[in-house]
Amino acid sequence: MAWFLYLIECADGSVYTGIATDVDARFAKHANGTGARYTRARKPICVLAKFELDDRSSALRAEYRVKRLSPTQKRALAAGELTLASVLERAARTARGTTDHFL
């Protein structure tokens, strides 16, 4: 079953990152107040982007990496200025001790 990493624009200008198998249904939960505590406090406006991953494990790893990005970097990812592959590759290089910086 495919899993998705998604980015949501919130009313306060923040970008929420999550995973789900059905992004539209999950966004509806965030929008009606039954989603994550974070989005209950900050009204979700729209889904900025979603990325398909092979399984839950891959989605969880990608979510961890993306949550470490700044809001500017998350917006660049959503706009296609960064690719999810480049974010994950950078994280792997950082784990090996070879670093570089986005933006």
XYZ file of C-alpha atoms in Angstrom:
103
model
C 0.000 0.000 0.000
C 1.309 3.433 -0.921
C 1.848 6.038 1.760
C 2.142 9.771 1.250
C 4.163 12.506 2.875
C 2.172 15.750 2.778
C 2.749 19.420 3.570
C -0.097 21.637 4.816
C -0.126 25.440 4.846
C -1.509 26.721 8.162
C -3.211 30.052 8.896
C -0.270 31.284 10.977
C 2.122 30.786 8.039
C 3.642 27.568 9.343
C 3.943 24.390 7.289
C 2.752 21.130 8.878
C 4.299 17.844 7.735
C 2.558 14.480 8.067
C 2.022 11.069 6.501
C -1.142 9.222 5.481
C -2.506 6.694 3.032
C -5.332 9.066 2.014
C -4.193 12.698 2.057
C -7.627 14.161 1.233
C -9.287 12.308 4.117
C -6.465 13.241 6.485
C -6.668 16.916 5.466
C -10.416 16.832 6.150
C -9.664 15.574 9.673
C -7.144 18.366 10.194
C -9.654 20.913 8.866
C -12.505 19.788 11.136
C -10.328 19.735 14.249
C -9.925 15.980 14.684
C -6.435 15.792 13.196
C -3.132 16.513 14.915
C -2.987 18.814 17.923
C -0.699 21.113 15.907
C -3.369 21.769 13.276
C -6.094 22.178 15.904
C -4.158 25.193 17.184
C -3.291 26.499 13.695
C -6.074 26.324 11.128
C -5.008 24.337 8.069
C -5.574 26.201 4.810
C -4.518 23.860 2.015
C -2.312 20.933 1.053
C 0.852 22.422 -0.438
C 2.241 19.131 -1.747
C 2.133 15.380 -1.398
C 4.761 12.796 -2.258
C 4.087 9.092 -2.760
C 6.327 6.610 -0.952
C 6.447 2.834 -1.136
C 5.484 1.975 2.443
C 4.902 3.325 5.935
C 8.528 2.876 6.947
C 9.758 4.972 4.011
C 7.108 7.589 4.727
C 8.120 7.823 8.395
C 11.793 8.246 7.473
C 10.944 10.928 4.917
C 8.666 12.705 7.410
C 11.475 12.809 9.971
C 13.861 14.349 7.418
C 11.362 16.910 6.099
C 10.288 17.995 9.592
C 13.888 19.067 10.158
C 13.718 21.537 7.233
C 12.974 25.217 7.770
C 9.601 26.571 6.596
C 11.414 28.198 3.648
C 12.925 24.857 2.646
C 9.544 23.118 3.029
C 7.971 25.711 0.727
C 10.803 25.175 -1.782
C 10.108 21.430 -1.634
C 6.392 22.036 -2.213
C 7.150 24.392 -5.132
C 9.459 21.861 -6.788
C 12.598 23.931 -6.196
C 13.882 21.013 -4.097
C 13.101 17.368 -4.706
C 12.236 14.892 -1.994
C 15.079 12.729 -3.280
C 17.558 15.592 -2.771
C 16.297 16.163 0.784
C 16.639 12.472 1.626
C 20.060 12.262 -0.070
C 21.291 15.279 1.883
C 20.106 13.668 5.114
C 22.008 10.485 4.256
C 25.189 12.498 3.548
C 24.775 14.392 6.817
C 24.456 11.088 8.684
C 27.754 10.004 7.086
C 29.433 13.248 8.128
C 29.481 14.965 4.730
C 27.313 18.090 4.871
C 26.086 20.781 2.531
C 23.299 23.317 2.795
C 20.089 24.087 0.936
C 19.079 27.625 0.100
